[in-house]
XYZ file of C-alpha atoms in Angstrom:
735
model
C 23.191 14.172 28.374
C 26.362 13.111 26.667
C 27.304 11.272 23.540
C 27.575 7.516 23.562
C 30.999 6.313 24.589
C 32.273 3.656 22.254
C 34.875 0.986 22.091
C 38.315 2.035 21.050
C 39.012 1.710 17.383
C 41.170 -1.252 16.424
C 43.037 -0.623 13.204
C 43.418 -4.320 12.596
C 39.651 -4.814 12.700
C 37.607 -2.204 10.830
C 34.375 -3.991 11.782
C 34.654 -2.635 15.304
C 34.999 1.056 14.537
C 31.372 1.570 13.470
C 30.520 2.370 17.068
C 32.709 5.443 16.832
C 30.097 6.941 14.495
C 26.998 6.112 16.561
C 24.569 8.968 17.076
C 23.256 10.220 20.353
C 19.904 8.477 20.456
C 18.625 10.825 23.115
C 19.286 13.769 20.828
C 17.523 12.088 17.945
C 14.654 11.029 20.198
C 14.236 14.636 21.298
C 14.026 15.790 17.688
C 11.466 13.111 16.905
C 9.371 13.853 19.993
C 9.257 17.553 19.150
C 8.038 16.820 15.628
C 5.624 14.087 16.670
C 4.321 15.949 19.705
C 3.617 19.056 17.646
C 1.796 16.983 15.020
C -0.242 15.195 17.697
C -1.221 18.488 19.359
C -2.424 20.003 16.081
C -4.286 16.837 15.194
C -6.159 16.793 18.508
C -6.980 20.484 18.124
C -8.125 20.281 14.502
C -10.027 17.024 15.030
C -12.012 18.530 17.898
C -13.029 21.435 15.654
C -13.723 19.474 12.453
C -14.413 15.839 13.443
C -16.024 14.980 10.093
C -12.889 16.054 8.240
C -10.545 13.862 10.284
C -13.029 10.992 10.647
C -14.913 11.016 7.317
C -16.148 7.417 7.615
C -18.431 8.584 10.404
C -20.725 10.040 7.712
C -21.350 6.635 6.123
C -24.891 5.295 6.170
C -23.764 1.651 6.354
C -20.953 0.097 8.406
C -20.092 3.460 9.958
C -17.740 3.434 12.970
C -18.741 4.697 16.383
C -18.822 8.477 16.588
C -15.974 10.225 18.409
C -16.691 13.119 20.716
C -15.030 16.510 20.416
C -12.897 16.133 23.528
C -9.185 16.776 23.060
C -7.875 13.258 23.840
C -11.173 11.370 23.755
C -10.355 9.731 20.443
C -7.471 7.759 21.986
C -9.681 5.734 24.339
C -12.193 5.197 21.541
C -9.536 3.701 19.264
C -8.140 1.540 22.070
C -11.575 0.050 22.764
C -12.249 -0.866 19.127
C -12.114 -4.678 18.968
C -11.466 -7.069 16.105
C -15.186 -7.611 15.485
C -15.702 -3.884 14.918
C -12.759 -3.760 12.508
C -14.082 -6.812 10.673
C -17.565 -5.317 10.282
C -16.590 -1.807 9.242
C -13.243 -2.232 7.474
C -13.084 -5.869 6.381
C -10.794 -8.839 6.836
C -7.875 -7.226 4.994
C -7.738 -4.375 7.506
C -8.056 -6.773 10.452
C -5.131 -8.911 9.260
C -2.942 -5.858 8.673
C -3.559 -4.705 12.251
C -2.815 -8.207 13.516
C 0.411 -8.124 11.520
C 1.428 -4.969 13.400
C 0.596 -6.636 16.722
C 2.554 -9.758 15.820
C 5.639 -7.772 14.799
C 5.391 -5.710 17.995
C 5.247 -8.889 20.121
C 8.181 -10.358 18.211
C 10.194 -7.165 18.745
C 9.434 -7.110 22.479
C 10.516 -10.739 22.877
C 13.691 -10.267 20.814
C 14.563 -7.089 22.707
C 14.241 -8.908 26.046
C 16.566 -11.662 24.833
C 19.009 -9.143 23.397
C 19.137 -6.821 26.398
C 19.102 -9.413 29.186
C 21.153 -12.184 27.558
C 23.159 -10.983 24.544
C 24.491 -7.738 26.007
C 25.480 -9.140 29.470
C 27.035 -12.243 27.907
C 28.945 -10.106 25.441
C 30.318 -7.941 28.253
C 31.394 -10.999 30.280
C 33.052 -12.734 27.333
C 34.830 -9.669 25.931
C 37.858 -8.863 28.085
C 38.879 -6.067 25.713
C 35.842 -3.962 26.554
C 36.577 -0.553 27.963
C 35.757 -0.686 31.702
C 34.852 2.994 31.637
C 32.032 2.435 29.164
C 28.696 3.297 30.740
C 25.838 0.812 31.132
C 23.691 2.947 28.803
C 26.322 2.651 26.083
C 26.578 -1.120 26.505
C 22.797 -1.475 26.283
C 22.433 0.677 23.179
C 25.281 -1.027 21.299
C 26.657 -4.557 21.398
C 29.507 -4.597 18.910
C 31.427 -7.539 17.601
C 34.350 -7.035 19.928
C 36.717 -9.904 20.612
C 36.502 -13.367 19.123
C 35.190 -14.759 22.410
C 31.925 -12.798 22.238
C 31.114 -14.240 18.821
C 29.617 -17.291 20.494
C 26.837 -15.031 21.816
C 25.979 -13.774 18.347
C 26.259 -17.299 16.975
C 23.757 -18.599 19.535
C 21.486 -15.596 19.056
C 21.287 -16.363 15.322
C 19.598 -19.698 16.029
C 17.414 -18.311 18.819
C 16.260 -15.366 16.738
C 15.573 -17.587 13.716
C 13.437 -19.934 15.833
C 11.623 -16.926 17.298
C 10.791 -15.511 13.865
C 9.574 -18.857 12.555
C 7.400 -19.398 15.637
C 5.651 -16.041 15.410
C 5.313 -16.178 11.631
C 3.940 -19.734 11.608
C 1.355 -18.917 14.261
C 0.302 -15.788 12.383
C 0.089 -17.744 9.110
C -2.200 -20.339 10.730
C -4.437 -17.570 12.091
C -4.553 -15.864 8.709
C -5.484 -19.028 6.833
C -8.148 -19.938 9.417
C -9.739 -16.481 9.269
C -9.696 -16.536 5.464
C -11.414 -19.930 5.405
C -14.094 -18.741 7.832
C -14.673 -15.599 5.793
C -14.970 -17.493 2.505
C -17.439 -19.913 4.083
C -19.496 -17.038 5.414
C -19.830 -15.354 2.003
C -20.176 -18.601 0.037
C -23.699 -17.711 -1.143
C -22.668 -14.476 -2.846
C -22.179 -14.455 -6.588
C -18.476 -13.464 -6.556
C -17.754 -16.391 -4.198
C -19.418 -18.813 -6.634
C -17.661 -17.430 -9.731
C -14.325 -17.975 -11.432
C -12.477 -15.762 -13.883
C -11.408 -17.517 -17.076
C -8.598 -16.055 -19.187
C -6.967 -17.062 -22.475
C -10.149 -18.732 -23.715
C -9.325 -20.847 -26.800
C -11.249 -20.214 -30.057
C -13.196 -23.486 -29.841
C -14.643 -22.421 -26.459
C -15.171 -18.735 -27.206
C -18.978 -19.095 -27.251
C -20.733 -18.965 -23.898
C -22.759 -22.142 -24.438
C -19.650 -24.167 -25.338
C -17.807 -22.821 -22.321
C -20.703 -23.796 -20.086
C -20.809 -27.307 -21.502
C -17.052 -27.675 -21.072
C -17.179 -26.981 -17.320
C -20.285 -29.089 -16.705
C -18.926 -32.051 -18.664
C -15.695 -31.831 -16.655
C -17.670 -32.841 -13.563
C -17.045 -29.602 -11.695
C -20.690 -28.933 -10.928
C -23.692 -27.157 -12.365
C -23.014 -23.848 -14.105
C -25.644 -21.158 -13.671
C -24.288 -18.533 -16.057
C -21.362 -17.753 -18.343
C -20.400 -14.297 -19.537
C -17.610 -13.747 -22.034
C -16.503 -10.123 -21.809
C -17.168 -8.459 -25.191
C -14.894 -5.951 -26.880
C -16.787 -2.685 -26.585
C -14.055 -0.070 -26.766
C -16.236 2.275 -28.841
C -19.033 2.024 -26.295
C -16.658 3.098 -23.537
C -15.604 6.145 -25.543
C -19.243 7.153 -26.016
C -19.989 6.727 -22.300
C -17.065 8.947 -21.329
C -18.119 11.567 -23.894
C -21.675 11.632 -22.535
C -20.398 11.980 -18.966
C -18.234 14.968 -19.933
C -21.253 16.679 -21.491
C -23.327 15.921 -18.374
C -20.706 17.544 -16.135
C -20.686 20.697 -18.273
C -24.502 20.864 -18.148
C -24.476 20.566 -14.359
C -21.877 23.324 -14.066
C -23.939 25.597 -16.330
C -27.099 24.999 -14.280
C -25.219 25.809 -11.054
C -23.983 29.096 -12.555
C -27.590 30.026 -13.360
C -29.401 28.779 -10.246
C -26.638 28.633 -7.640
C -25.862 25.802 -5.255
C -28.068 25.694 -3.308
C -30.753 27.520 -5.276
C -32.209 30.414 -3.206
C -35.550 30.485 -5.065
C -38.511 29.650 -2.816
C -40.405 27.767 -5.524
C -37.381 25.710 -6.616
C -38.248 22.065 -7.314
C -35.184 19.859 -8.064
C -37.309 16.910 -9.213
C -39.195 19.033 -11.735
C -35.926 20.509 -13.042
C -34.400 17.053 -13.383
C -37.450 15.802 -15.295
C -37.305 18.753 -17.710
C -33.588 18.515 -18.421
C -33.543 14.742 -18.933
C -36.649 14.524 -21.141
C -36.069 13.768 -24.819
C -38.814 15.627 -26.697
C -38.780 15.684 -30.503
C -41.152 16.872 -33.206
C -43.949 19.357 -32.576
C -43.560 19.400 -28.807
C -39.858 20.276 -28.846
C -40.346 24.051 -29.129
C -42.833 24.056 -26.251
C -40.460 21.914 -24.144
C -37.502 24.276 -24.615
C -39.751 27.254 -23.892
C -40.788 25.661 -20.593
C -37.120 25.110 -19.660
C -36.358 28.778 -20.358
C -39.317 29.917 -18.293
C -38.333 27.772 -15.321
C -34.692 28.902 -15.434
C -35.738 32.570 -15.587
C -38.035 32.025 -12.628
C -35.416 30.251 -10.442
C -32.336 32.191 -11.558
C -30.114 33.982 -9.069
C -31.100 37.543 -8.109
C -28.146 38.980 -10.025
C -29.827 37.878 -13.260
C -33.020 39.837 -12.536
C -31.668 43.154 -13.818
C -31.844 44.193 -17.475
C -28.153 43.488 -17.993
C -28.424 40.250 -16.048
C -31.341 39.059 -18.184
C -29.265 39.456 -21.349
C -26.410 37.491 -19.795
C -28.900 34.864 -18.592
C -30.344 34.448 -22.098
C -26.854 33.812 -23.485
C -26.143 31.201 -20.823
C -29.481 29.496 -21.461
C -28.637 29.383 -25.173
C -25.331 27.685 -24.302
C -27.171 25.296 -21.983
C -29.676 24.446 -24.707
C -26.839 23.698 -27.132
C -25.145 21.417 -24.604
C -28.427 19.694 -23.813
C -28.981 18.975 -27.513
C -25.452 17.555 -27.777
C -26.036 15.460 -24.691
C -29.327 14.110 -26.014
C -27.671 13.282 -29.321
C -24.758 11.520 -27.573
C -27.256 9.619 -25.385
C -29.285 8.539 -28.415
C -26.177 7.385 -30.258
C -25.048 5.485 -27.192
C -28.388 3.711 -26.826
C -28.449 2.881 -30.526
C -24.906 1.490 -30.554
C -25.559 -0.497 -27.376
C -28.781 -2.022 -28.722
C -27.297 -2.826 -32.133
C -24.154 -4.322 -30.604
C -25.883 -6.619 -28.125
C -28.745 -7.563 -30.428
C -26.307 -8.680 -33.113
C -23.716 -10.165 -30.746
C -23.148 -13.796 -31.708
C -20.068 -14.575 -29.625
C -17.682 -14.488 -32.567
C -14.002 -14.334 -31.746
C -13.502 -10.929 -33.347
C -16.234 -9.403 -31.170
C -15.439 -11.080 -27.856
C -12.366 -11.048 -25.652
C -10.467 -14.005 -24.216
C -11.766 -13.283 -20.702
C -14.956 -14.543 -19.152
C -16.724 -15.253 -15.862
C -18.344 -18.562 -14.980
C -20.794 -18.743 -12.072
C -21.469 -22.139 -10.481
C -24.362 -23.263 -8.351
C -22.178 -23.408 -5.237
C -18.852 -21.968 -4.126
C -17.234 -25.392 -3.668
C -17.442 -25.981 -7.427
C -15.750 -22.632 -8.066
C -12.875 -23.498 -5.728
C -12.543 -26.927 -7.322
C -12.441 -25.423 -10.829
C -9.767 -22.917 -9.789
C -7.529 -25.797 -8.639
C -8.077 -28.022 -11.669
C -6.408 -28.191 -15.075
C -9.527 -27.949 -17.189
C -7.884 -27.833 -20.613
C -5.155 -29.844 -22.292
C -3.143 -26.821 -23.432
C -1.131 -25.445 -20.472
C -1.310 -21.770 -21.411
C -4.984 -21.644 -22.373
C -8.192 -21.543 -20.358
C -6.609 -20.477 -17.097
C -9.086 -20.471 -14.217
C -8.812 -18.356 -11.042
C -11.222 -17.309 -8.330
C -13.127 -14.243 -9.470
C -12.518 -10.888 -7.854
C -15.326 -8.676 -6.646
C -16.879 -6.549 -9.421
C -15.616 -3.386 -7.719
C -12.121 -4.894 -7.656
C -11.967 -5.627 -11.392
C -10.124 -3.035 -13.488
C -12.576 -3.136 -16.375
C -10.543 -0.833 -18.607
C -7.805 -3.489 -18.845
C -9.874 -6.659 -18.688
C -10.071 -7.182 -22.472
C -6.367 -6.825 -23.272
C -4.982 -9.603 -25.435
C -2.258 -11.883 -24.092
C 0.276 -10.601 -26.639
C -0.481 -6.993 -25.716
C -0.195 -7.772 -22.017
C 3.163 -9.492 -22.601
C 4.582 -6.469 -24.407
C 3.208 -4.191 -21.708
C 4.880 -6.336 -19.036
C 8.249 -6.053 -20.767
C 7.870 -2.289 -21.108
C 6.754 -1.901 -17.478
C 9.629 -4.021 -16.164
C 12.190 -2.108 -18.232
C 10.790 1.208 -16.995
C 10.899 -0.021 -13.397
C 14.539 -1.091 -13.709
C 15.507 2.259 -15.229
C 13.632 4.123 -12.486
C 15.297 1.959 -9.824
C 18.758 2.695 -11.237
C 17.953 6.402 -11.434
C 16.730 6.532 -7.840
C 19.700 4.466 -6.674
C 21.984 7.096 -8.170
C 20.032 9.874 -6.446
C 20.090 8.029 -3.115
C 23.823 7.380 -3.462
C 24.464 11.064 -4.132
C 22.220 12.000 -1.225
C 24.036 9.662 1.155
C 27.342 11.298 0.231
C 26.270 14.926 -0.062
C 24.573 15.088 3.335
C 27.703 13.937 5.160
C 29.621 16.589 7.029
C 32.771 15.838 5.048
C 30.957 16.577 1.790
C 29.238 19.676 3.146
C 32.623 21.001 4.197
C 33.483 21.507 0.520
C 30.591 23.941 0.019
C 30.198 25.266 3.564
C 33.620 25.213 5.293
C 32.196 26.738 8.452
C 29.392 24.162 8.883
C 31.395 21.117 10.164
C 33.151 23.205 12.804
C 29.840 24.582 14.011
C 28.286 21.093 14.047
C 31.172 19.665 16.060
C 30.572 22.288 18.740
C 26.834 21.532 18.975
C 25.765 17.900 19.049
C 22.141 18.853 18.372
C 23.120 20.515 15.137
C 25.397 17.610 14.250
C 22.618 15.084 14.790
C 20.260 17.237 12.725
C 22.598 17.314 9.712
C 23.957 13.792 10.028
C 20.804 11.780 10.740
C 17.548 13.755 10.734
C 18.134 15.627 7.473
C 19.093 12.543 5.395
C 16.064 10.635 6.673
C 13.619 13.416 5.808
C 15.180 14.048 2.412
C 15.110 10.347 1.601
C 11.465 10.085 2.694
C 10.449 13.054 0.562
C 12.320 11.659 -2.417
C 10.558 8.299 -2.084
C 7.064 9.663 -1.389
C 6.117 9.896 -5.073
C 7.349 6.398 -5.953
C 4.048 4.528 -5.185
C 2.197 6.714 -7.702
C 4.750 5.875 -10.389
C 4.625 2.175 -9.537
C 0.822 2.194 -9.672
C 0.981 3.715 -13.143
C 3.493 1.052 -14.183
C 1.172 -1.700 -12.918
C -1.672 -0.281 -15.001
C 0.678 -0.013 -17.955
C 1.488 -3.681 -17.454
C -2.191 -4.555 -17.885
C -2.990 -5.887 -14.398
C -6.685 -6.724 -14.370
C -7.720 -5.991 -10.776
C -7.117 -3.186 -8.310
C -6.026 -5.620 -5.600
C -3.406 -7.097 -7.952
C -2.225 -3.583 -8.782
C -1.745 -2.738 -5.117
C -0.050 -6.092 -4.447
C 2.365 -5.358 -7.286
C 3.058 -1.881 -5.932
C 3.631 -3.211 -2.396
C 6.096 -5.809 -3.673
C 8.011 -3.415 -5.909
C 7.967 -0.532 -3.444
C 9.393 -2.784 -0.728
C 12.182 -3.826 -3.082
C 12.672 -0.173 -3.964
C 12.980 0.874 -0.305
C 15.245 -2.070 0.399
C 17.587 -0.965 -2.371
C 17.490 2.768 -1.731
C 17.394 2.884 2.055
C 19.011 -0.257 3.449
C 21.577 -1.115 0.792
C 22.575 2.232 -0.672
C 23.324 3.907 2.666
C 25.448 0.905 3.573
C 27.209 0.364 0.261
C 27.903 4.066 -0.200
C 30.097 3.944 2.914
C 31.940 0.891 1.627
C 32.379 2.310 -1.872
C 33.632 5.680 -0.676
C 35.920 4.210 1.973
C 37.336 1.248 0.071
C 36.964 2.146 -3.599
C 40.683 1.828 -4.310
C 40.849 -1.560 -2.593
C 37.922 -2.821 -4.699
C 39.775 -1.888 -7.867
C 43.120 -3.314 -6.771
C 41.837 -6.605 -5.411
C 38.226 -7.594 -6.295
C 38.606 -10.725 -4.152
C 38.392 -8.491 -1.082
C 34.882 -7.290 -1.949
C 33.012 -9.830 0.262
C 35.330 -9.115 3.181
C 35.026 -5.355 2.734
C 31.231 -5.544 2.504
C 31.049 -7.624 5.676
C 33.350 -5.100 7.317
C 31.487 -1.975 6.270
C 27.910 -3.219 6.590
C 27.772 -2.702 10.383
C 28.917 0.935 10.025
C 25.388 1.945 9.011
C 23.809 0.612 12.230
C 23.717 4.026 13.989
C 21.900 5.583 11.037
C 19.179 2.941 11.129
C 18.765 3.242 14.889
C 17.873 6.868 14.284
C 15.855 5.974 11.197
C 13.547 3.678 13.176
C 13.044 6.082 16.068
C 12.372 8.999 13.728
C 9.696 7.072 11.849
C 8.146 5.800 15.077
C 7.910 9.095 16.950
C 7.607 11.603 14.089
C 6.350 9.917 10.920
C 3.200 8.269 12.296
C 1.940 11.325 14.235
C 2.362 13.289 11.015
C 0.227 10.650 9.294
C -2.674 11.574 11.579
C -2.722 15.106 10.153
C -3.257 13.752 6.616
C -1.580 16.724 5.027
C -1.778 15.463 1.472
C -5.340 14.169 1.308
C -6.933 16.997 3.315
C -5.030 19.708 1.421
C -6.068 18.151 -1.884
C -9.677 17.849 -0.710
C -9.740 21.495 0.388
C -8.281 22.587 -2.937
C -10.813 20.496 -4.851
C -13.621 21.857 -2.702
C -12.604 25.399 -3.621
C -13.088 24.454 -7.275
C -16.344 22.532 -6.745
C -19.623 23.856 -8.069
C -22.048 21.010 -8.609
C -23.446 18.595 -5.987
C -21.676 15.746 -7.798
C -18.306 17.491 -7.450
C -18.899 18.254 -3.758
C -19.868 14.647 -3.044
C -16.758 13.380 -4.835
C -14.480 15.824 -2.990
C -15.904 14.958 0.444
C -15.976 11.165 0.123
C -13.530 9.191 2.278
C -10.291 8.204 0.618
C -9.894 4.561 -0.268
C -7.236 2.600 1.581
C -4.063 2.053 -0.426
C -1.885 -0.680 1.039
C 1.099 0.585 -0.956
C 1.325 3.537 1.460
C 0.824 1.439 4.617
C 2.737 -1.852 4.319
C 6.141 -1.333 2.595
C 7.576 0.930 5.302
C 6.898 -1.514 8.201
C 8.310 -4.284 6.006
C 11.498 -2.266 5.555
C 11.729 -1.545 9.297
C 11.454 -5.251 10.111
C 14.210 -5.967 7.577
C 16.381 -3.362 9.283
C 15.642 -4.958 12.675
C 16.668 -8.402 11.499
C 19.817 -7.140 9.776
C 21.205 -5.396 12.861
C 19.564 -7.579 15.506
C 22.703 -9.002 17.130
C 24.973 -6.035 16.452
C 22.653 -3.588 18.205
C 19.948 -5.444 20.201
C 18.559 -2.123 21.391
C 17.139 -1.646 17.895
C 14.379 -4.116 18.822
C 13.241 -1.795 21.601
C 12.910 0.946 19.008
C 11.222 -1.517 16.652
C 8.662 -2.444 19.301
C 7.881 1.239 19.826
C 7.574 1.662 16.057
C 5.105 -1.196 15.592
C 3.003 -0.227 18.639
C 2.636 3.378 17.495
C 2.289 2.352 13.850
C -0.415 -0.178 14.686
C -2.359 2.361 16.740
C -2.232 5.069 14.057
C -3.058 2.579 11.298
C -6.011 1.339 13.355
C -7.395 4.861 13.577
C -6.898 5.486 9.862
C -8.501 2.201 8.787
C -11.436 2.537 11.169
C -12.262 6.235 10.878
C -10.630 7.576 7.711
C -10.083 5.129 4.863
C -12.858 3.374 3.000
C -12.290 -0.016 1.400
C -12.524 -0.274 -2.350
C -12.242 -4.049 -2.485
C -11.891 -7.082 -0.242
C -9.408 -9.900 -0.908
C -10.072 -11.814 2.327
C -6.421 -11.542 3.325
C -5.066 -13.006 0.100
C -2.137 -10.556 -0.062
C -0.993 -11.045 3.557
C 0.769 -14.395 3.106
C 3.061 -13.115 0.302
C 4.019 -10.247 2.609
C 4.851 -12.752 5.332
C 7.012 -14.628 2.840
C 8.858 -11.425 1.946
C 9.496 -10.734 5.648
C 10.862 -14.247 6.059
C 13.174 -13.586 3.118
C 14.573 -10.572 4.956
C 16.498 -13.011 7.148
C 18.920 -13.457 4.248
C 20.412 -10.038 5.013
C 20.981 -11.034 8.634
C 22.596 -14.343 7.697
C 24.943 -12.717 5.174
C 25.993 -10.139 7.765
C 26.568 -12.509 10.675
C 28.328 -15.168 8.571
C 30.521 -12.542 6.940
C 31.541 -11.067 10.274
C 32.294 -14.490 11.747
C 34.457 -15.244 8.730
C 36.151 -11.873 9.168
C 37.017 -12.839 12.758
C 38.506 -16.121 11.553
C 35.868 -18.317 13.233
C 35.513 -20.945 10.502
C 33.666 -23.370 12.781
C 30.968 -20.788 13.476
C 30.586 -20.180 9.756
C 30.103 -23.896 9.108
C 27.489 -24.215 11.845
C 25.640 -21.127 10.558
C 25.364 -22.462 7.008
C 22.410 -24.768 7.895
C 20.382 -21.633 8.604
C 20.659 -20.748 4.921
C 19.225 -24.133 3.917
C 16.472 -23.940 6.540
C 15.425 -20.499 5.345
C 15.485 -21.627 1.715
C 13.372 -24.672 2.563
C 10.809 -22.608 4.444
C 10.564 -20.046 1.653
C 10.356 -22.558 -1.180
C 8.276 -25.330 0.404
C 6.524 -24.309 3.611
C 5.575 -20.799 2.478
C 4.230 -22.197 -0.804
C 2.208 -24.757 1.145
C 0.693 -22.058 3.360
C -0.138 -19.936 0.311
C -1.742 -22.827 -1.602
C -3.753 -23.928 1.441
C -4.829 -20.372 2.161
C -6.053 -19.780 -1.371
C -8.867 -22.331 -1.238
C -11.189 -23.781 1.363
C -10.550 -27.494 2.101
C -13.138 -29.991 0.860
C -14.004 -31.268 4.333
C -14.939 -27.747 5.438
C -17.315 -27.396 2.480
C -19.061 -30.640 3.384
C -19.211 -29.655 7.058
C -20.688 -26.276 6.192
C -23.344 -27.920 4.023
C -24.349 -30.268 6.845
C -24.590 -27.427 9.335
C -27.164 -24.690 9.315
C -26.458 -22.480 6.270
C -25.487 -18.904 6.936
C -27.781 -16.106 5.917
C -27.342 -15.396 2.216
C -25.524 -12.224 1.377
C -27.111 -10.557 -1.619
C -24.219 -8.184 -2.249
C -22.946 -8.447 -5.826
């Protein structure tokens, strides 16, 4: 196995010398296979021993997936045979569309790789007379540089072919997504969330529920069944949290006394629960507490049966009695405040928020209301389709508009500062991990790396990728906190915000910084002397990062996803929490399946597709690696969604179309690169003929994508009428 032979460097054309820095893909593939193979082996071994740990959704009583046997590789065939209907039933439409997105991107990568390898590379070799005849076929397949001016016609033609290919696959996927969303919304049309709308910024004259109901009915939108304006009950929430804290301490104290499980033969959990939750006052209180003491002494652990143990037990029962009295007092205060608040609630503005929920008689009225301007003031009485109750972030639902605006400004400023800070760290990382920089601190290291290509590949490509991944792993948690700080009112909107911002974050830190750092370090003096050269220098240096991203994609495909199967973070945290658990409530919380978080699943594939589009014509072989990435990523994600992650909410695919729009926008990077390189070669005619692609992409993003999103949001009127004429689906009573 030898390094990739490259075209000779041409001093007059710096855009060609990036091939001189290409990595040995076979070396990097070997590293990735070792890491991924080891992770896969340990996963198969551990899963066969503890199947419930690595497939926790199998313990569900409803919508549980098919059980996997304990055979070493038996889980692979089980996952392969899971069809779309099974995914839809157990994991929901969101999960199904994400898996279809992986399949679509894999098909697109396979098609683009076939065009690149069987058309672009051979045509480039035939049209480039300056190519080195000694270059091996493997080297020509892996890299297709911008050699002579004659081969530019191949890249020019590929730009149009690849653009048409992307639009074809994306349009077909968008149609499928919208159709599935419509079918899903029609199927659940009888549920209360499907017939409800969320109303925000309610004006003072409509703050009362009866007036709000009359407003919607008089607007001709349909019959309103109920209206609920969310009250301001901050104090009630504080009391509920205080009571829950006391309840947890009582449970922990009971477990210390009785054990978990209790070894006493006569132990009766129902009788104990009835005694501890009874509120007895007056003459019967002393007898009630005496009965509790007697029962606890009778069921206490054997270590409390000795004389010394009895004294310790009496002290703990005294503490338990004190906590029970505090709990009963907190519960009484809570009931009193709740009754007084709701009995005296008159809908006044100072006691109600500006958010409410309106439930119509049918779902068609809700969709019509969400598309209609129902109030003359543009920024008041905004109507949107209601989220599921489990999706609503109730702690933030009552924030005022002014407070949410200030929170948005603070969140955005914090995000920009964090982005600048991480950009600086990524820039330093991209420079410090280079062999030239390491030579300053370790003079012996570059010489050793030059003698061993495995070691050189480890330091030059594998190490930066792992360090960058570790540095970015905590970013979704920070972005989620920023979204909550901003005052986002639903969990789905929080995750959509995190996905959007994390993708932008990865785009800046991974794609741009590792490219610009090369240009800045290599041409810093030229930038200062002649700023007019900046576009030319960027177009020249941008291709020099192609070898790094070839290795980046293969490392994530063969190493990252197998490591995902091991679930290091979640299982380690669950084991640590289980070590600290005492009460049944704590054990149940520690052993429940983790909820799916799209912020950890979607941004990385979005970045990989952006990398594929950026270097598509410069290195067509990257699509082969991209196809491998999306096939493996789709398979691993399918296992995780079907057997591991539970769903906390369902948006019916509402967040998929914005992701598709973001992927379409990634073509801008490809257009800037290819147009800049054609201009660098002096092919003005090619530049002029490539400019229409910029307009086409802008038109699709601004008009067509918006049309798909608007159509996908709501069910068309003719489908409502058709569904009413047909046999109605079985009502779903889930609320």
